[in-house]
Coordinates of C-alpha atoms in Angstrom, one line a residue:
M1 CA -13.0 -9.3 -3.5
K2 CA -11.7 -5.8 -4.1
L3 CA -11.7 -2.9 -1.6
S4 CA -11.6 0.8 -2.6
I5 CA -10.5 3.1 0.1
I6 CA -11.7 6.6 -0.6
I7 CA -10.2 9.6 1.3
P8 CA -11.6 13.1 1.0
T9 CA -9.0 15.8 1.5
L10 CA -8.7 19.6 1.8
N11 CA -5.3 21.0 2.8
E12 CA -4.2 17.8 4.6
E13 CA -0.4 17.8 3.9
S14 CA 0.4 17.5 7.6
F15 CA -1.4 14.2 7.9
L16 CA -1.7 12.6 4.5
E17 CA 1.7 11.2 3.8
K18 CA 2.0 9.5 7.2
N19 CA -1.5 8.0 7.0
L20 CA -1.3 6.9 3.4
S21 CA 2.0 5.2 4.1
S22 CA 0.4 3.4 7.1
I23 CA -2.6 2.2 5.0
K24 CA -0.3 0.9 2.2
K25 CA 1.9 -0.9 4.7
E26 CA -1.1 -2.6 6.4
L27 CA -2.6 -3.6 3.0
S28 CA 0.6 -5.1 1.8
A29 CA 0.9 -7.2 5.0
I30 CA -2.5 -8.7 4.9
S31 CA -3.7 -8.8 1.3
N32 CA -2.7 -8.9 -2.3
Q33 CA -2.0 -5.3 -3.5
Q34 CA -4.3 -6.0 -6.5
S35 CA -7.2 -6.5 -4.1
A36 CA -7.3 -2.9 -2.8
E37 CA -7.0 0.6 -4.2
I38 CA -6.5 3.9 -2.5
I39 CA -8.4 6.9 -4.0
V40 CA -7.8 10.5 -2.8
A41 CA -10.7 12.8 -3.6
D42 CA -9.5 16.4 -3.2
G43 CA -11.7 19.5 -2.8
G44 CA -9.2 22.1 -4.1
S45 CA -6.3 22.0 -1.7
R46 CA -3.8 24.9 -1.8
D47 CA -1.0 23.1 -0.1
R48 CA 1.0 20.0 -1.0
T49 CA -2.0 17.6 -0.5
V50 CA -2.4 16.6 -4.2
E51 CA 1.3 16.3 -4.7
I52 CA 1.5 13.9 -1.8
A53 CA -1.6 12.0 -2.9
K54 CA -0.2 11.4 -6.4
R55 CA 2.9 9.8 -4.8
F56 CA 1.0 7.4 -2.5
A57 CA -2.6 6.9 -3.9
D58 CA -3.6 4.7 -6.8
R59 CA -5.9 7.4 -8.1
V60 CA -6.5 11.1 -7.4
C61 CA -9.5 13.1 -8.4
I62 CA -10.5 16.7 -8.0
S63 CA -14.1 17.8 -7.3
D64 CA -16.1 20.6 -5.8
K65 CA -15.3 21.2 -2.1
G66 CA -17.5 19.3 0.4
R67 CA -17.1 15.8 1.8
G68 CA -20.3 14.6 0.2
H69 CA -19.2 15.8 -3.3
Q70 CA -15.7 14.5 -2.8
M71 CA -16.7 11.0 -1.6
N72 CA -19.2 10.6 -4.4
A73 CA -16.5 11.7 -6.9
G74 CA -14.1 9.1 -5.5
A75 CA -16.7 6.4 -5.6
M76 CA -17.4 7.1 -9.3
I77 CA -13.8 6.2 -10.3
S78 CA -13.5 3.3 -7.9
T79 CA -13.6 -0.4 -8.9
G80 CA -14.0 -2.2 -5.7
E81 CA -17.1 -4.3 -4.6
W82 CA -16.7 -2.6 -1.2
L83 CA -16.0 1.0 -0.5
L84 CA -14.4 2.4 2.7
F85 CA -14.6 6.1 3.3
L86 CA -11.8 7.2 5.6
H87 CA -10.9 10.7 6.8
A88 CA -7.4 12.0 6.0
D89 CA -6.5 12.3 9.7
S90 CA -7.7 8.8 10.6
V91 CA -5.9 5.5 10.6
I92 CA -7.2 1.9 10.8
F93 CA -5.1 -0.5 12.8
D94 CA -4.0 -3.8 11.4
S95 CA -6.5 -5.9 13.4
G96 CA -9.3 -3.7 12.2
M97 CA -8.3 -3.9 8.6
R98 CA -8.1 -7.7 8.8
R99 CA -11.5 -8.0 10.5
M100 CA -13.2 -5.7 8.0
L101 CA -11.8 -7.6 5.0
E102 CA -12.9 -10.9 6.5
I103 CA -16.5 -9.6 6.9
M104 CA -16.5 -8.2 3.4
D105 CA -15.2 -11.4 1.8
S106 CA -17.6 -13.6 3.8
E107 CA -20.6 -11.4 2.9
L108 CA -19.8 -11.5 -0.8
R109 CA -19.4 -15.3 -0.7
T110 CA -22.6 -16.1 1.3
S111 CA -25.2 -13.5 0.2
N112 CA -27.3 -14.4 -2.8
S113 CA -29.9 -11.8 -3.5
E114 CA -30.4 -9.7 -0.3
P115 CA -27.3 -8.7 1.6
R116 CA -27.1 -9.5 5.3
I117 CA -24.7 -6.7 6.0
A118 CA -25.1 -3.4 4.1
G119 CA -22.1 -1.7 5.7
G120 CA -20.5 -0.7 9.0
A121 CA -18.0 1.3 10.8
F122 CA -15.3 1.1 13.6
R123 CA -15.2 2.1 17.2
L124 CA -13.6 5.5 17.7
K125 CA -10.2 6.2 19.3
I126 CA -8.9 9.8 19.6
D127 CA -5.2 10.1 19.2
S128 CA -3.4 13.1 20.6
P129 CA 0.3 13.6 20.4
T130 CA 0.0 17.1 21.8
P131 CA 2.2 17.5 24.9
M132 CA -0.5 19.4 26.8
Y133 CA -2.7 16.4 26.8
R134 CA -0.2 13.8 28.0
C135 CA -1.8 13.6 31.5
W136 CA -5.4 14.6 32.0
G137 CA -6.0 14.7 28.2
K138 CA -5.6 11.0 27.8
I139 CA -8.4 10.4 30.3
A140 CA -10.6 13.1 28.7
F141 CA -10.2 11.6 25.2
K142 CA -10.9 8.1 26.5
I143 CA -14.2 9.4 28.0
I144 CA -15.1 11.2 24.8
S145 CA -14.3 8.1 22.7
S146 CA -16.3 5.8 25.1
A147 CA -19.3 8.2 24.9
A148 CA -19.1 8.3 21.1
N149 CA -18.9 4.5 20.9
M150 CA -21.8 4.1 23.3
R151 CA -23.9 6.5 21.1
S152 CA -23.0 4.5 18.0
R153 CA -24.1 1.2 19.7
I154 CA -27.4 2.6 21.1
L155 CA -28.4 4.6 18.0
G156 CA -26.8 2.5 15.4
I157 CA -25.3 5.7 13.9
A158 CA -21.6 6.4 13.0
Y159 CA -19.7 9.6 12.1
G160 CA -17.3 9.7 9.2
D161 CA -14.3 9.7 11.4
Q162 CA -15.2 6.2 12.4
G163 CA -14.5 4.9 8.9
I164 CA -17.7 4.0 7.1
F165 CA -17.7 1.0 4.8
V166 CA -20.5 -0.1 2.4
R167 CA -21.2 -2.5 -0.4
R168 CA -20.7 -0.8 -3.8
D169 CA -24.1 -1.8 -5.1
I170 CA -25.9 -0.5 -2.1
F171 CA -24.0 2.8 -2.2
Y172 CA -25.4 3.4 -5.6
T173 CA -28.9 2.1 -4.7
I174 CA -29.3 4.7 -2.0
G175 CA -27.8 7.5 -4.1
G176 CA -24.4 7.9 -2.4
Y177 CA -23.8 10.9 -0.1
S178 CA -26.4 13.7 0.0
D179 CA -25.4 17.2 -1.1
I180 CA -25.8 18.7 2.4
P181 CA -23.4 21.0 4.3
I182 CA -23.1 19.0 7.5
M183 CA -24.2 15.6 8.9
E184 CA -23.8 13.9 5.5
D185 CA -22.3 10.9 7.3
V186 CA -25.2 10.5 9.6
D187 CA -27.7 11.0 6.8
F188 CA -25.9 8.3 4.8
V189 CA -25.9 5.8 7.6
K190 CA -29.6 6.3 8.3
R191 CA -30.4 5.5 4.6
L192 CA -27.9 2.7 4.5
K193 CA -29.6 0.9 7.4
G194 CA -32.7 0.6 5.3
K195 CA -30.9 -1.8 3.0
G196 CA -29.4 -4.2 5.4
K197 CA -27.6 -4.6 8.7
F198 CA -25.2 -1.8 9.8
I199 CA -22.5 -3.1 12.1
I200 CA -20.0 -1.4 14.5
L201 CA -16.8 -3.4 14.7
N202 CA -15.0 -3.8 18.0
E203 CA -11.8 -2.7 16.4
C204 CA -10.9 1.0 16.4
V205 CA -10.1 3.8 14.0
A206 CA -7.7 6.3 15.5
T207 CA -8.5 9.8 14.5
S208 CA -6.6 13.0 15.2
S209 CA -7.6 15.2 18.2
R210 CA -7.0 18.4 16.2
R211 CA -10.6 19.5 16.5
W212 CA -10.5 19.2 20.2
D213 CA -7.0 20.7 20.4
R214 CA -8.2 23.8 18.4
E215 CA -11.6 24.4 19.9
G216 CA -11.4 22.9 23.4
V217 CA -12.2 19.5 24.6
L218 CA -15.4 20.2 26.7
Y219 CA -16.8 22.7 24.2
T220 CA -16.3 20.4 21.2
M221 CA -17.8 17.4 22.9
I222 CA -21.0 19.3 24.1
R223 CA -21.4 21.0 20.7
N224 CA -21.2 17.7 18.8
W225 CA -23.8 16.1 21.1
I226 CA -26.1 19.1 20.6
L227 CA -25.7 18.9 16.8
I228 CA -26.4 15.2 16.5
S229 CA -29.4 15.5 18.8
L230 CA -30.9 18.4 16.9
Y231 CA -30.3 16.6 13.6
L232 CA -32.0 13.4 14.8
I233 CA -35.1 15.2 15.9
G234 CA -35.4 16.9 12.5
V235 CA -33.5 20.2 12.4
S236 CA -32.2 20.7 8.9
S237 CA -28.6 20.4 7.9
N238 CA -28.5 23.9 6.5
R239 CA -29.8 25.4 9.8
L240 CA -27.2 23.3 11.8
K241 CA -24.4 24.5 9.5
G242 CA -25.2 28.1 10.2
W243 CA -25.2 27.5 13.9
Y244 CA -22.0 25.4 13.6
R245 CA -20.2 28.3 11.9
E246 CA -21.3 30.8 14.5
H247 CA -19.9 28.6 17.2
G248 CA -16.4 28.0 15.9
G249 CA -17.0 25.2 13.3

């Protein structure tokens, strides 16, 4: 079983080196290096992102800007039976990587024609090293993470910062990521669920708090809940993108 880890980037020099190093260290500790590959799909970075990616990743590709475009481009040059799409500012802990690989290997060994598990994601943990959040911020981010995880359990929907993994054959069966400006991750998971079970692992992905740091904790939380609610009741991605830009996105 081979895993392809696909990371879309755009001006991510401040996070990429640390996170790629962490991923490579975890992989080397729990699996044969030949059983995994790291692919960075860049959308035209103007900083040192591509330079860093070439040092740490197995493959680097350049595509049109936009997470959907970039993740599809990364998938096209991948060779794994399973694909993991991971944001550049997110890290999977050792226990999560192990659990995911166990499920992937088991699924490939036991499924004959129709897969039992089409894909999945992790629970969310928001990581903030910012000094201003050392006290009350830890509590706030724990509440936000818990609310996001509850939403995932109830709705069976995950965001991209939760680390979405999928069987390669199913990825292509459903046409990969849609060319839409926002909510490409939610759209993808909704279509993925039509091909098999979508699971949320108990293990966490730690994602940077930079959005909340930049835009404000309460505002970002409320805006995100409004966006997902509107999208799920049928408001188009293009309309949501316009509203998102008007409100600091």
